mmCIF file of C-alpha atoms and ligand atoms in Angstrom:
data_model
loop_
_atom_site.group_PDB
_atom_site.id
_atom_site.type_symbol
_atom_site.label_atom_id
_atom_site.label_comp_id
_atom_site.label_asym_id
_atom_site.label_seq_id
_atom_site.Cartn_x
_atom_site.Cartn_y
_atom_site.Cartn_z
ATOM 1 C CA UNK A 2 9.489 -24.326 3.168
ATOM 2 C CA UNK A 3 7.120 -25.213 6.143
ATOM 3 C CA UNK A 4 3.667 -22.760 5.345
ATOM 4 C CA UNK A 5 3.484 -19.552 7.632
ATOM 5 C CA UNK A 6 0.194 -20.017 9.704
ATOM 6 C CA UNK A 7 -1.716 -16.902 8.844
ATOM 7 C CA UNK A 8 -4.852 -15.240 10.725
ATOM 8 C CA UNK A 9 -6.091 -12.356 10.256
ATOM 9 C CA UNK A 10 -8.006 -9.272 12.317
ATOM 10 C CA UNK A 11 -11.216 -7.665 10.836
ATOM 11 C CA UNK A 12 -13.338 -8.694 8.161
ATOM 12 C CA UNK A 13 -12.270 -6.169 5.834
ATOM 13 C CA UNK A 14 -13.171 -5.616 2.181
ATOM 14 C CA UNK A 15 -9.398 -5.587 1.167
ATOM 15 C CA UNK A 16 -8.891 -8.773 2.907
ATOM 16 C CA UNK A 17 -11.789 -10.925 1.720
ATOM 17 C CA UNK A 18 -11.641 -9.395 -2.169
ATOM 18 C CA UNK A 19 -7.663 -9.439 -2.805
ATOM 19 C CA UNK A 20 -5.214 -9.881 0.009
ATOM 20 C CA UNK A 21 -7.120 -13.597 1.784
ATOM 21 C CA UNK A 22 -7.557 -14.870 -2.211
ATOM 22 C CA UNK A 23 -4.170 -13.413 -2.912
ATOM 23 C CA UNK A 24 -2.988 -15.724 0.516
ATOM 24 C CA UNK A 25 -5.133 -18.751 -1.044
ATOM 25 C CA UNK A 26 -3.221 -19.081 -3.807
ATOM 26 C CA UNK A 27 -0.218 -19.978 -2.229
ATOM 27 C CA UNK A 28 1.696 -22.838 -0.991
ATOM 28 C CA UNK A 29 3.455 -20.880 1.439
ATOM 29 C CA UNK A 30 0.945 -19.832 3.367
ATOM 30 C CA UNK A 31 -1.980 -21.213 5.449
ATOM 31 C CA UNK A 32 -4.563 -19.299 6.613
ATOM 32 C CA UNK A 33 -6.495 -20.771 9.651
ATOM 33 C CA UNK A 34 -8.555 -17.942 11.532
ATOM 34 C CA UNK A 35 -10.558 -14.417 11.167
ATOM 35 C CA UNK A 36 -11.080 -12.000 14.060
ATOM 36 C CA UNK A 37 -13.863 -9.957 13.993
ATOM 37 C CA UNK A 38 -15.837 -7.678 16.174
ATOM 38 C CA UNK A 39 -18.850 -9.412 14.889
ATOM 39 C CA UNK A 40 -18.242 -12.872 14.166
ATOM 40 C CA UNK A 41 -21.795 -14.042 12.925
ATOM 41 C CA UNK A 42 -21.298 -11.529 9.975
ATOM 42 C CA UNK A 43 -17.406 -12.659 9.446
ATOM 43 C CA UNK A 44 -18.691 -16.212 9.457
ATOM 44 C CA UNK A 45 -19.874 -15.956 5.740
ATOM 45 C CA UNK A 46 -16.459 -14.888 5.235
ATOM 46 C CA UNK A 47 -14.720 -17.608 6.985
ATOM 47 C CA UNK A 48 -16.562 -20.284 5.519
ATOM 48 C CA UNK A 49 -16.285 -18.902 1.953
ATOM 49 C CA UNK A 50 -12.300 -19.341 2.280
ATOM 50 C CA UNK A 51 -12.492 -22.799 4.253
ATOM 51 C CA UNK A 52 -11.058 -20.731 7.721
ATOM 52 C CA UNK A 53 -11.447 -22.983 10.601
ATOM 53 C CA UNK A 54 -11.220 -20.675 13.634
ATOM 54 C CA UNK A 55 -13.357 -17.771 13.835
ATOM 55 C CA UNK A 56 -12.926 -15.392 16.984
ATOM 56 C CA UNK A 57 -15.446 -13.099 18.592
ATOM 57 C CA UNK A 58 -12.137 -10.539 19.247
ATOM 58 C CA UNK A 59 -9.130 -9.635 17.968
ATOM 59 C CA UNK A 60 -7.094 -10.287 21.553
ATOM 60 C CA UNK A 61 -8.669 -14.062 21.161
ATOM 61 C CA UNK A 62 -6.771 -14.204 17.813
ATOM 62 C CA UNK A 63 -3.208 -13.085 19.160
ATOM 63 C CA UNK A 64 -3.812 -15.589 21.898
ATOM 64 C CA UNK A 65 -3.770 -18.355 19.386
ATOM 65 C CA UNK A 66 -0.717 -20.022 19.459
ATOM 66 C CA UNK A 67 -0.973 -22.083 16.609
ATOM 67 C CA UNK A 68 -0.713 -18.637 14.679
ATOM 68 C CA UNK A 69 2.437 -17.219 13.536
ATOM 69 C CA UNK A 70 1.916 -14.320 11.071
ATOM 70 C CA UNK A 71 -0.905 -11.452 11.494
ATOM 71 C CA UNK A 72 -2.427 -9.364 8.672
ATOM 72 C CA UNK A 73 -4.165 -6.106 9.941
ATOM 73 C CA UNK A 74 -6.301 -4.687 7.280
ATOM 74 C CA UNK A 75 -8.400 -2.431 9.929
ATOM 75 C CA UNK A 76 -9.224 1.193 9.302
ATOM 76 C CA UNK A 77 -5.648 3.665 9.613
ATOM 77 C CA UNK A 78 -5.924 4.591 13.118
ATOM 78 C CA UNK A 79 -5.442 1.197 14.471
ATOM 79 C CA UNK A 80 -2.944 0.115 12.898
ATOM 80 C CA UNK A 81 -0.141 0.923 15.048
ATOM 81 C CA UNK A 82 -1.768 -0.061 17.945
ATOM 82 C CA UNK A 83 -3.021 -3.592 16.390
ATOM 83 C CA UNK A 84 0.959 -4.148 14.654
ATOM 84 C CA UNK A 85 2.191 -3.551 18.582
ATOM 85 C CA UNK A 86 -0.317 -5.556 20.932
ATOM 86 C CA UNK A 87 -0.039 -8.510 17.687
ATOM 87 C CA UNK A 88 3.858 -8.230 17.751
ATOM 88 C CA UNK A 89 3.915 -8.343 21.599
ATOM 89 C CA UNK A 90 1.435 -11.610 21.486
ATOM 90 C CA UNK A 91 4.731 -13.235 19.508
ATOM 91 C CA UNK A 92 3.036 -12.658 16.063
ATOM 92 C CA UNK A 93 4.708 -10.999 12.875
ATOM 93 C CA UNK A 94 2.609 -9.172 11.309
ATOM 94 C CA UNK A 95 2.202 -7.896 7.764
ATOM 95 C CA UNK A 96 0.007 -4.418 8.381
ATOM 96 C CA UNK A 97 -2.158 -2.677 5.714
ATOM 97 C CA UNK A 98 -0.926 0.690 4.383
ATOM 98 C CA UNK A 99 -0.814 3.398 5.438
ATOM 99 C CA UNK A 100 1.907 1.700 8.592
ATOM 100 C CA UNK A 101 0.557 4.923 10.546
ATOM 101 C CA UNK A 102 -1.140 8.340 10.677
ATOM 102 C CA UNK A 103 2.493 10.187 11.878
ATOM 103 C CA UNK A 104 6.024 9.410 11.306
ATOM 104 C CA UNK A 105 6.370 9.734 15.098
ATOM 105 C CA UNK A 106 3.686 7.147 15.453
ATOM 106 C CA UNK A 107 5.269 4.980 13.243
ATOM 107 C CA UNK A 108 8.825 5.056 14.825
ATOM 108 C CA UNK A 109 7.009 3.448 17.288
ATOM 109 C CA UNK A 110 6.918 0.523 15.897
ATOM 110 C CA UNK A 111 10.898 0.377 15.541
ATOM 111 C CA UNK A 112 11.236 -0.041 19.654
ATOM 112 C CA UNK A 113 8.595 -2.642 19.502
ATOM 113 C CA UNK A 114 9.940 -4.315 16.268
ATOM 114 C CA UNK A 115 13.281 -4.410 17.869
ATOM 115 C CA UNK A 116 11.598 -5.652 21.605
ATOM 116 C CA UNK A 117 10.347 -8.584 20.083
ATOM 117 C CA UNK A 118 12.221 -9.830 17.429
ATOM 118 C CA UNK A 119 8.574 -10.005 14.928
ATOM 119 C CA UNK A 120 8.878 -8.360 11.736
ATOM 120 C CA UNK A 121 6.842 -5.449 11.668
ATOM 121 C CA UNK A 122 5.928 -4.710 7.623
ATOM 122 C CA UNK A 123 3.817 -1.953 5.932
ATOM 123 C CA UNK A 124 1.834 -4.114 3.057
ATOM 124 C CA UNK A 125 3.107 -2.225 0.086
ATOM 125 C CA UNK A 126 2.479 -4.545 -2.599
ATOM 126 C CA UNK A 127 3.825 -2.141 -5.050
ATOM 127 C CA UNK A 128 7.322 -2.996 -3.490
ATOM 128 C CA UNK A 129 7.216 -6.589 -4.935
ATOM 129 C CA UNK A 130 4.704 -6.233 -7.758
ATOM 130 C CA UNK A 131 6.907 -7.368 -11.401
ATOM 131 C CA UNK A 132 5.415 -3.701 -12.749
ATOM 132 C CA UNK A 133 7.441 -1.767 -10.329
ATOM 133 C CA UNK A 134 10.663 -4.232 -10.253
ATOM 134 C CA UNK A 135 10.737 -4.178 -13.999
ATOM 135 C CA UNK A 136 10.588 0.300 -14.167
ATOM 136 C CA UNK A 137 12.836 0.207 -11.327
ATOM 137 C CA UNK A 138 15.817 -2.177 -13.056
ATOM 138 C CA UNK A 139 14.404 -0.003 -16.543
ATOM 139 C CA UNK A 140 15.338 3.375 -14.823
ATOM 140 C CA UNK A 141 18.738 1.715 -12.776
ATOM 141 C CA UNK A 142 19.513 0.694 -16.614
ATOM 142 C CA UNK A 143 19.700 3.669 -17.927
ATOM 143 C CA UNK A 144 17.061 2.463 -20.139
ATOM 144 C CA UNK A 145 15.068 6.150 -20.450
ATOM 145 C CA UNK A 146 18.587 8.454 -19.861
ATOM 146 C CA UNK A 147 18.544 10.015 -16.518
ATOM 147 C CA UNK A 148 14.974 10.811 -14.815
ATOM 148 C CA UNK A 149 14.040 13.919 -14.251
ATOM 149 C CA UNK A 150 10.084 13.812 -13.260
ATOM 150 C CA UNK A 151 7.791 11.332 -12.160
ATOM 151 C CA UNK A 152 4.234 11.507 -12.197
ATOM 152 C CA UNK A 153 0.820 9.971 -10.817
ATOM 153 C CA UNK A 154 -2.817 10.307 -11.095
ATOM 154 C CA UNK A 155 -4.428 8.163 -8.929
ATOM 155 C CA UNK A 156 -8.158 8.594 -8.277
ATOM 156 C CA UNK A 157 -11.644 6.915 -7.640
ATOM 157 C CA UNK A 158 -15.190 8.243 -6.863
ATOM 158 C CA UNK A 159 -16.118 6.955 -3.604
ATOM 159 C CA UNK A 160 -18.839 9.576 -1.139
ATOM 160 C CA UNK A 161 -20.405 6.666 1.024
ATOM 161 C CA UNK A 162 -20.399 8.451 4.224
ATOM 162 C CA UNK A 163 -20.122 4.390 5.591
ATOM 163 C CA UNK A 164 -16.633 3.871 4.398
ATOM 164 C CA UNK A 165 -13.832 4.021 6.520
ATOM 165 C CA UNK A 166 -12.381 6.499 3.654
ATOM 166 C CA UNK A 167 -14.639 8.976 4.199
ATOM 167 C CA UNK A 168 -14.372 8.935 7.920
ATOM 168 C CA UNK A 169 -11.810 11.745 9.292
ATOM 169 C CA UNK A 170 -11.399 10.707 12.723
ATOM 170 C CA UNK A 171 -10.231 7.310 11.839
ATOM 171 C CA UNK A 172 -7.744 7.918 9.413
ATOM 172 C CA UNK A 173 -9.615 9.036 6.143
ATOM 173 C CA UNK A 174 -8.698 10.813 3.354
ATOM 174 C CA UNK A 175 -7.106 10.830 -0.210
ATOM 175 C CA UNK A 176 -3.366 11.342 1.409
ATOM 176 C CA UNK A 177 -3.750 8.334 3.560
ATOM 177 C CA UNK A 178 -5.352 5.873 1.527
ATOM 178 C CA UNK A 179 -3.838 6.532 -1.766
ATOM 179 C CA UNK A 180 -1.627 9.187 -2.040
ATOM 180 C CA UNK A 181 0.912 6.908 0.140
ATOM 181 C CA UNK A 182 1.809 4.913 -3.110
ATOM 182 C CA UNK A 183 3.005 7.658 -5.454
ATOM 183 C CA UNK A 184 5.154 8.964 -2.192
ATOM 184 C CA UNK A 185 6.658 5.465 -1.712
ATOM 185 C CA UNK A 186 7.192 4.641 -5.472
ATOM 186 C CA UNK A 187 8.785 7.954 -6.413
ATOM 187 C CA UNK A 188 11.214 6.781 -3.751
ATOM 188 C CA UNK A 189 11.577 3.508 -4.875
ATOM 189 C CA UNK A 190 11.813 4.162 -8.530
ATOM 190 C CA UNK A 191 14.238 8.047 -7.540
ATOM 191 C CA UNK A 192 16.300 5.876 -4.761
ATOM 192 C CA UNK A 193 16.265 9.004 -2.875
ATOM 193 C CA UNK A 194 14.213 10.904 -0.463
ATOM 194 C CA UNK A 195 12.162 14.028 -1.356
ATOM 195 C CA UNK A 196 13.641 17.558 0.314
ATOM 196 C CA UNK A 197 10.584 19.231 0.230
ATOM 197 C CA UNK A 198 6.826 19.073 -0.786
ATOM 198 C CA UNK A 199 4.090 21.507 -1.156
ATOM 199 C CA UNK A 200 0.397 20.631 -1.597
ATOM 200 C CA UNK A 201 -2.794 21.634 -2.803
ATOM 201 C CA UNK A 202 -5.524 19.868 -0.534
ATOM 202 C CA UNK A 203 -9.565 20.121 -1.501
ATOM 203 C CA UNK A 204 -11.581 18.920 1.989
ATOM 204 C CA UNK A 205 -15.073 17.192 1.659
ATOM 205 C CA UNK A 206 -16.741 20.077 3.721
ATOM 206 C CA UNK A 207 -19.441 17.191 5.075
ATOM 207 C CA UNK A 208 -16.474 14.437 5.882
ATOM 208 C CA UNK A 209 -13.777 16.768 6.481
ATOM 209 C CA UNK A 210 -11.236 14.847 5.002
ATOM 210 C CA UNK A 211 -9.242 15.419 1.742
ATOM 211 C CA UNK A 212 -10.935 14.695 -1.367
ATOM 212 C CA UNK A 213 -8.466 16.121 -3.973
ATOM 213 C CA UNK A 214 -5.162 17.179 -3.307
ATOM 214 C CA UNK A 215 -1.902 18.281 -5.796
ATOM 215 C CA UNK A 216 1.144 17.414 -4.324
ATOM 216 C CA UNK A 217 4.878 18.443 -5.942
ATOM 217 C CA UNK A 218 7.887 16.776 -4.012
ATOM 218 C CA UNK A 219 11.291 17.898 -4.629
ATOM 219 C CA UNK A 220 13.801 15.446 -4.773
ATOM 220 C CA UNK A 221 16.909 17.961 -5.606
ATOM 221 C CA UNK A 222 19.477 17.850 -8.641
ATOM 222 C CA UNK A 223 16.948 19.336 -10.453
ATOM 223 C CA UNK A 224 14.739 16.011 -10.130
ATOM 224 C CA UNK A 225 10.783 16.117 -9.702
ATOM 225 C CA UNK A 226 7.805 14.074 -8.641
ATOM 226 C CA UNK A 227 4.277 14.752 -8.039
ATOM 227 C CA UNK A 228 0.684 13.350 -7.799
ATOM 228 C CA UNK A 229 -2.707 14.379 -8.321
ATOM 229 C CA UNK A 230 -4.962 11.885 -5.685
ATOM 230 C CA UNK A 231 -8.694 12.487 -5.441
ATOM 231 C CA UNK A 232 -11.497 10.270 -3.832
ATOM 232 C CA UNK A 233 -13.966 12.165 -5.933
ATOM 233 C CA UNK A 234 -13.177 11.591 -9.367
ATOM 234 C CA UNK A 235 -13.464 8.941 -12.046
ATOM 235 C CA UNK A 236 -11.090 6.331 -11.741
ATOM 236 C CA UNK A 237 -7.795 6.569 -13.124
ATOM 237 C CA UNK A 238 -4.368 5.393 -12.202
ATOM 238 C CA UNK A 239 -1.438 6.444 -14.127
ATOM 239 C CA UNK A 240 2.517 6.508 -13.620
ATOM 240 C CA UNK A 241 4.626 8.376 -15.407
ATOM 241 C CA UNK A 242 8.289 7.931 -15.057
ATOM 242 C CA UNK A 243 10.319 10.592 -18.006
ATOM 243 C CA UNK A 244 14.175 10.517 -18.995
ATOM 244 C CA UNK A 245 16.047 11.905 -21.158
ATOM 245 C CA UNK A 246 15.577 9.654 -23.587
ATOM 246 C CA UNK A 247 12.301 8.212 -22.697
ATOM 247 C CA UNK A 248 9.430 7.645 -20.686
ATOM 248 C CA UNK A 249 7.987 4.673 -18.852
ATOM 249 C CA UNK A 250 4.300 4.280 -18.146
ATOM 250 C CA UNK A 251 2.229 2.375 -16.093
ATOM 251 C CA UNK A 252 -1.659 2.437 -16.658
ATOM 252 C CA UNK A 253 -3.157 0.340 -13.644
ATOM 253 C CA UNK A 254 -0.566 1.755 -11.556
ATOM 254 C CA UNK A 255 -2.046 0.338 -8.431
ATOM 255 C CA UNK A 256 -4.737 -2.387 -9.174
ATOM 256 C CA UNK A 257 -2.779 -4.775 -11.418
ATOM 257 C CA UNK A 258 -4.951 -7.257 -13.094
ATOM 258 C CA UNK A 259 -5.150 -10.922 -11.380
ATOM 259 C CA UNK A 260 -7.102 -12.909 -13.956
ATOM 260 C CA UNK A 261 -4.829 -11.304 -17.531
ATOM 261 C CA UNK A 262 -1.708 -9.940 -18.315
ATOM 262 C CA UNK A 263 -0.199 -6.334 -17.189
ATOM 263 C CA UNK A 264 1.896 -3.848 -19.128
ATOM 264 C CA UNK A 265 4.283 -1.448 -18.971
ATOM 265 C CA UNK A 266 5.059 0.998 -21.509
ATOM 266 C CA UNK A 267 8.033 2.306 -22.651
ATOM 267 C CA UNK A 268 8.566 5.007 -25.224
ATOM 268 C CA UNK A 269 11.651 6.849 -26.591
ATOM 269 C CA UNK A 270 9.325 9.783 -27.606
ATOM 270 C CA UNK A 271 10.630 9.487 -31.261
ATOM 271 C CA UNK A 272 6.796 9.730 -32.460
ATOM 272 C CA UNK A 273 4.119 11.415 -30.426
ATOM 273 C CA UNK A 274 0.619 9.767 -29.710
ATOM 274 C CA UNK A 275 2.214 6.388 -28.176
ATOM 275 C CA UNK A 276 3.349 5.607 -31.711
ATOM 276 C CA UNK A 277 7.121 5.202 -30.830
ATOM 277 C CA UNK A 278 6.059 2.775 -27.178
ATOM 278 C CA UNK A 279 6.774 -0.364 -26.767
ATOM 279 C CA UNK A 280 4.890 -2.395 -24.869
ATOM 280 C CA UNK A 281 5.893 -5.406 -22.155
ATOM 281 C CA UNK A 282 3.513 -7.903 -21.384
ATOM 282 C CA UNK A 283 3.695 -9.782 -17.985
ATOM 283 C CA UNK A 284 2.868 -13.371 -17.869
ATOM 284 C CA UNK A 285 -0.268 -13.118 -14.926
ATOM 285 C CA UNK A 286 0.388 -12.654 -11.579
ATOM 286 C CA UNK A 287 -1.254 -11.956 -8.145
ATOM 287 C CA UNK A 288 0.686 -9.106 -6.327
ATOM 288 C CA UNK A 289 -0.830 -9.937 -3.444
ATOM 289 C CA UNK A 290 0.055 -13.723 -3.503
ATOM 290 C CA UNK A 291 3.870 -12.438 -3.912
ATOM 291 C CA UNK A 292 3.713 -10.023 -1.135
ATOM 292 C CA UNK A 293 2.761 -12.925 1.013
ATOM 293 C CA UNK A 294 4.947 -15.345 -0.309
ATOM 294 C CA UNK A 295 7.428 -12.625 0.323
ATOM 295 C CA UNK A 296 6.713 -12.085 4.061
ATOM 296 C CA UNK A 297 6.444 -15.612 4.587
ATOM 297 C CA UNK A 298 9.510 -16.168 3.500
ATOM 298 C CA UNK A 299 10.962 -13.361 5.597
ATOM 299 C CA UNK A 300 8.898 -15.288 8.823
ATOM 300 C CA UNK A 301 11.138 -18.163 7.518
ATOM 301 C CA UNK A 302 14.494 -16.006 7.897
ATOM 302 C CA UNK A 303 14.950 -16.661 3.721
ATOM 303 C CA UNK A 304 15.453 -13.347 3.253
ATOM 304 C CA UNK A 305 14.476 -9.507 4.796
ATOM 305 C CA UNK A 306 11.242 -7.840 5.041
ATOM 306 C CA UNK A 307 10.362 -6.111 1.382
ATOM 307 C CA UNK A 308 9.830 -3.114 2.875
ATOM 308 C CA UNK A 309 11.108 -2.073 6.287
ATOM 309 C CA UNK A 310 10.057 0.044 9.418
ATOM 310 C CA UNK A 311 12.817 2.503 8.462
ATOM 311 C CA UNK A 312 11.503 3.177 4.841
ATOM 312 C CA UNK A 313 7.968 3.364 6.126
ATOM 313 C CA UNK A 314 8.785 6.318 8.461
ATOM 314 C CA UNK A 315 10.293 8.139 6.087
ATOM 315 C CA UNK A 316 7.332 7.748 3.915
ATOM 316 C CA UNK A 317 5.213 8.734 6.548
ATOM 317 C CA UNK A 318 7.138 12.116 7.193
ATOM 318 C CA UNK A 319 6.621 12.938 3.169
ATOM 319 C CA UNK A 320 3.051 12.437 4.519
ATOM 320 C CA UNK A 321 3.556 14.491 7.525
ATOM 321 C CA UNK A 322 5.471 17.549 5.580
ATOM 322 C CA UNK A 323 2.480 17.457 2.547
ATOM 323 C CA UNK A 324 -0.515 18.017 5.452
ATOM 324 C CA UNK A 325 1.718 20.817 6.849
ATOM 325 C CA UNK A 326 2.076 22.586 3.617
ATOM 326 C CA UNK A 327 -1.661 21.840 2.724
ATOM 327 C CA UNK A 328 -2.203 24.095 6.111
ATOM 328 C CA UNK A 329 0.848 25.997 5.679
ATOM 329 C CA UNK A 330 0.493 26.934 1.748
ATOM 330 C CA UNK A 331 4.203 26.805 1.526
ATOM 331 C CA UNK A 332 7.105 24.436 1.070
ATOM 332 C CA UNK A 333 7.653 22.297 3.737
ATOM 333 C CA UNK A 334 10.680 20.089 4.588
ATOM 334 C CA UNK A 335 10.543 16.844 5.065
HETATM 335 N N1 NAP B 30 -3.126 -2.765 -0.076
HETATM 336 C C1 NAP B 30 -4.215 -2.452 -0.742
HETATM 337 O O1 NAP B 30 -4.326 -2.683 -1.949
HETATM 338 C C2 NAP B 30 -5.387 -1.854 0.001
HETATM 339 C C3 NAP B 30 -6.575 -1.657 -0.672
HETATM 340 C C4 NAP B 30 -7.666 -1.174 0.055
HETATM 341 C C5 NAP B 30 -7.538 -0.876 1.403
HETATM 342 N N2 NAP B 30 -6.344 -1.050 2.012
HETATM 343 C C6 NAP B 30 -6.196 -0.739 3.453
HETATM 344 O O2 NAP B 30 -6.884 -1.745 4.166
HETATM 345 C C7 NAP B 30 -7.469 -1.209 5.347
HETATM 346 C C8 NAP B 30 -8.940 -1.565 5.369
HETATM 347 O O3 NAP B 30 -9.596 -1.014 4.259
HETATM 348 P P1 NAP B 30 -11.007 -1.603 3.766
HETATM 349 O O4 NAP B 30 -11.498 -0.770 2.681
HETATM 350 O O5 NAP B 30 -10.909 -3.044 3.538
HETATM 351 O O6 NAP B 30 -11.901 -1.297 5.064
HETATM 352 P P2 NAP B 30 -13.207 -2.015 5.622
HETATM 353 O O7 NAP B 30 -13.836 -2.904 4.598
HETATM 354 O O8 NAP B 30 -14.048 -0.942 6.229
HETATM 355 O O9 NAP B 30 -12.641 -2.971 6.763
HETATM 356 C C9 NAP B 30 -12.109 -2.522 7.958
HETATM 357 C C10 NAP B 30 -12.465 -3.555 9.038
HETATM 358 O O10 NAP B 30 -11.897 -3.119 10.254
HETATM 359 C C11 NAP B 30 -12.724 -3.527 11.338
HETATM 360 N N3 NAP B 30 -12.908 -2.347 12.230
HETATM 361 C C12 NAP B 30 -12.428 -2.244 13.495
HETATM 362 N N4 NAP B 30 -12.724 -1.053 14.023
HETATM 363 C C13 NAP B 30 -13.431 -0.385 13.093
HETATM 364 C C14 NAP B 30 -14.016 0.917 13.055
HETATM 365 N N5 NAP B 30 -13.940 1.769 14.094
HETATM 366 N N6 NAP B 30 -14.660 1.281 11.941
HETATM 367 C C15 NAP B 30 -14.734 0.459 10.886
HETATM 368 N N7 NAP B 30 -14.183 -0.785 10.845
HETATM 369 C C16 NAP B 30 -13.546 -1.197 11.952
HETATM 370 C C17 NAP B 30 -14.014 -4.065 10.760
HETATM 371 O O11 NAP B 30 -13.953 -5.482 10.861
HETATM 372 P P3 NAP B 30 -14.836 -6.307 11.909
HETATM 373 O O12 NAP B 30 -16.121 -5.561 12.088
HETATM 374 O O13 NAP B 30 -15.015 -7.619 11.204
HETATM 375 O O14 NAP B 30 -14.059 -6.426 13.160
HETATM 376 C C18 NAP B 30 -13.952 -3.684 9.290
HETATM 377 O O15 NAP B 30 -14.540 -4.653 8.458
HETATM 378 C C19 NAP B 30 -7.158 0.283 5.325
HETATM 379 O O16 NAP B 30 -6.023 0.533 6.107
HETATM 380 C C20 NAP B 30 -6.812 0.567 3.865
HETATM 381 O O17 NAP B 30 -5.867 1.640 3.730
HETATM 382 C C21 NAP B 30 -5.273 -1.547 1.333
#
């Protein structure tokens, strides 16, 4: 296969410690320019990863024609505007999570997907990372008896008033920036959609954004999932997926190592204290090298998006419906 040319917008932390390395690793892509709103800073950036073409603005980098695939790691509330005006320049473009801060603002994306023929993807690296594939085919298996619950924790302490996470107005938050991946794996691992949710939500009272929230999502049939998110606690990122007959854990639920082996657990509860797991070892792997191996390969036509526009709306209205019942303290329908 003939490598995607890559460039990408903003000289993000995400992009220059995991998704650009991630990129580097791989045959299938080639990544040939950085946009950044200041381009003597990015230059350190570009150099370090052998980038050729470094642009002063992002419009200069959609203008390039030699590029064919865009990755948008800028802060939440440009990304739909960014995946649009890149998709419009003729570029696909692979857009950090979360796609939007609505699900209305993400259906936009489905006219303008469908406009100009570019794929449009949410980079949910959980979709493709061996961890989740391997619970997912585990659960589908029958592996643990039927699920019933599914659990995360999933927090970090981060109060830099500097970070884009702590910033309301531009997309901040807990909900945004983490609590999007137990939302989309519960639905990936459940294959179904949550009925209704009802939250819990702590605010920061200097940044005004979440810092804590509880969230319980009701899938129906007697099937539950929730998530504890925080941006002011010690880290800690745990899965829990529990059957009948078992349970299935993951313990770096979200940061999977890159340079030694991940795990998953799996335990048929027939001795408390993790005596009864089993554990399965992964030979290393990058998830962000497969996510753009994926979409590269979906640039090529050699197969669909991971994850499309469709399922990232409907994760965004599980977003939507746990901010209204934060304000609402009540069940909300998604
Ligand atoms: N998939 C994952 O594992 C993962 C992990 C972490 C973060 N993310 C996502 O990646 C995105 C970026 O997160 P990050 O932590 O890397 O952020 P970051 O380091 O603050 O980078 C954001 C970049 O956006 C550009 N930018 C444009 N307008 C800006 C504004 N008004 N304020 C601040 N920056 C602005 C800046 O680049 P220039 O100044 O160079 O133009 C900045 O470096 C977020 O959407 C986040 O949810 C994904």
């Amino acid at each position: 296969m003939e490598p995607v040319k890559w460039g990408w917008v903003g000289d993000a932390h995400i992009a220059r410690a995991h998704v650009i390395p991630g990129m580097m690793k791989s045959d299938l892509c080639n990544v040939i320019a950085l946009a950044s709103r200041n381009p003597e800073k990015a230059k350190g950036t570009a150099e370090k990863f052998g980038v050729e073409k470094i642009y002063g603005a992002y419009e200069d980098l959609l203008a390039d024609p030699e590029i064919e695939a865009v990755y948008v790691p800028l802060p939440n509330h440009l990304h739909v505007s960014m995946a649009a005006q890149a998709a419009r320049a003729g570029k696909h473009v692979l857009c950090e999570k979360p796609l939007a801060l609505t699900a209305d603002e993400a259906k936009t994306l489905i006219a303008v997907r469908d406009e100009t023929g570019k794929i449009i993807q949410e980079a949910f690296m959980v979709h493709s990372n061996p961890q989740w594939l391997r619970a997912r085919e585990l659960v589908q298996s029958g592996a643990i008896g039927e699920v019933k619950a599914f659990h995360w924790y999933f927090t970090y302490f981060n109060d830099d008033p500097e970070n884009v996470r702590n910033m309301a107005d531009i997309g901040g938050g807990a909900l945004y920036d983490i609590g999007c991946y137990p939302v989309t794996t519960a639905r990936f691992i459940l294959g179904a959609e949550p009925k209704r949710v009802v939250s819990l939500m702590d605010r920061d009272p200097k940044f005004g954004t979440d810092r804590l929230e509880s969230v319980m999502m009701d899938f129906g049939n007697g099937v539950q999932a929730g998530f504890i998110t925080s941006t002011q606690l010690a880290d800690h990122q745990r899965a829990t997926i529990l059957g009948t007959k078992g349970r299935i854990e993951l313990t770096v639920a979200c940061n999977s190592f890159v340079d030694r082996p991940n795990t998953i657990l799996i335990d048929d509860g027939s001795e408390l204290g993790n005596l009864s797991s089993k554990t399965e070892t992964f030979p290393i792997f990058d998830q962000y090298t497969i996510e753009a191996e994926e979409f590269s390969k979906a640039v090529r036509g050699e197969r669909q998006p991971v994850t499309s526009l469709e399922d990232s709306v409907a994760n965004m209205a599980v977003l939507d419906a746990i901010f209204n019942s934060a304000q609402s303290e009540a069940w909300e329908t998604v």
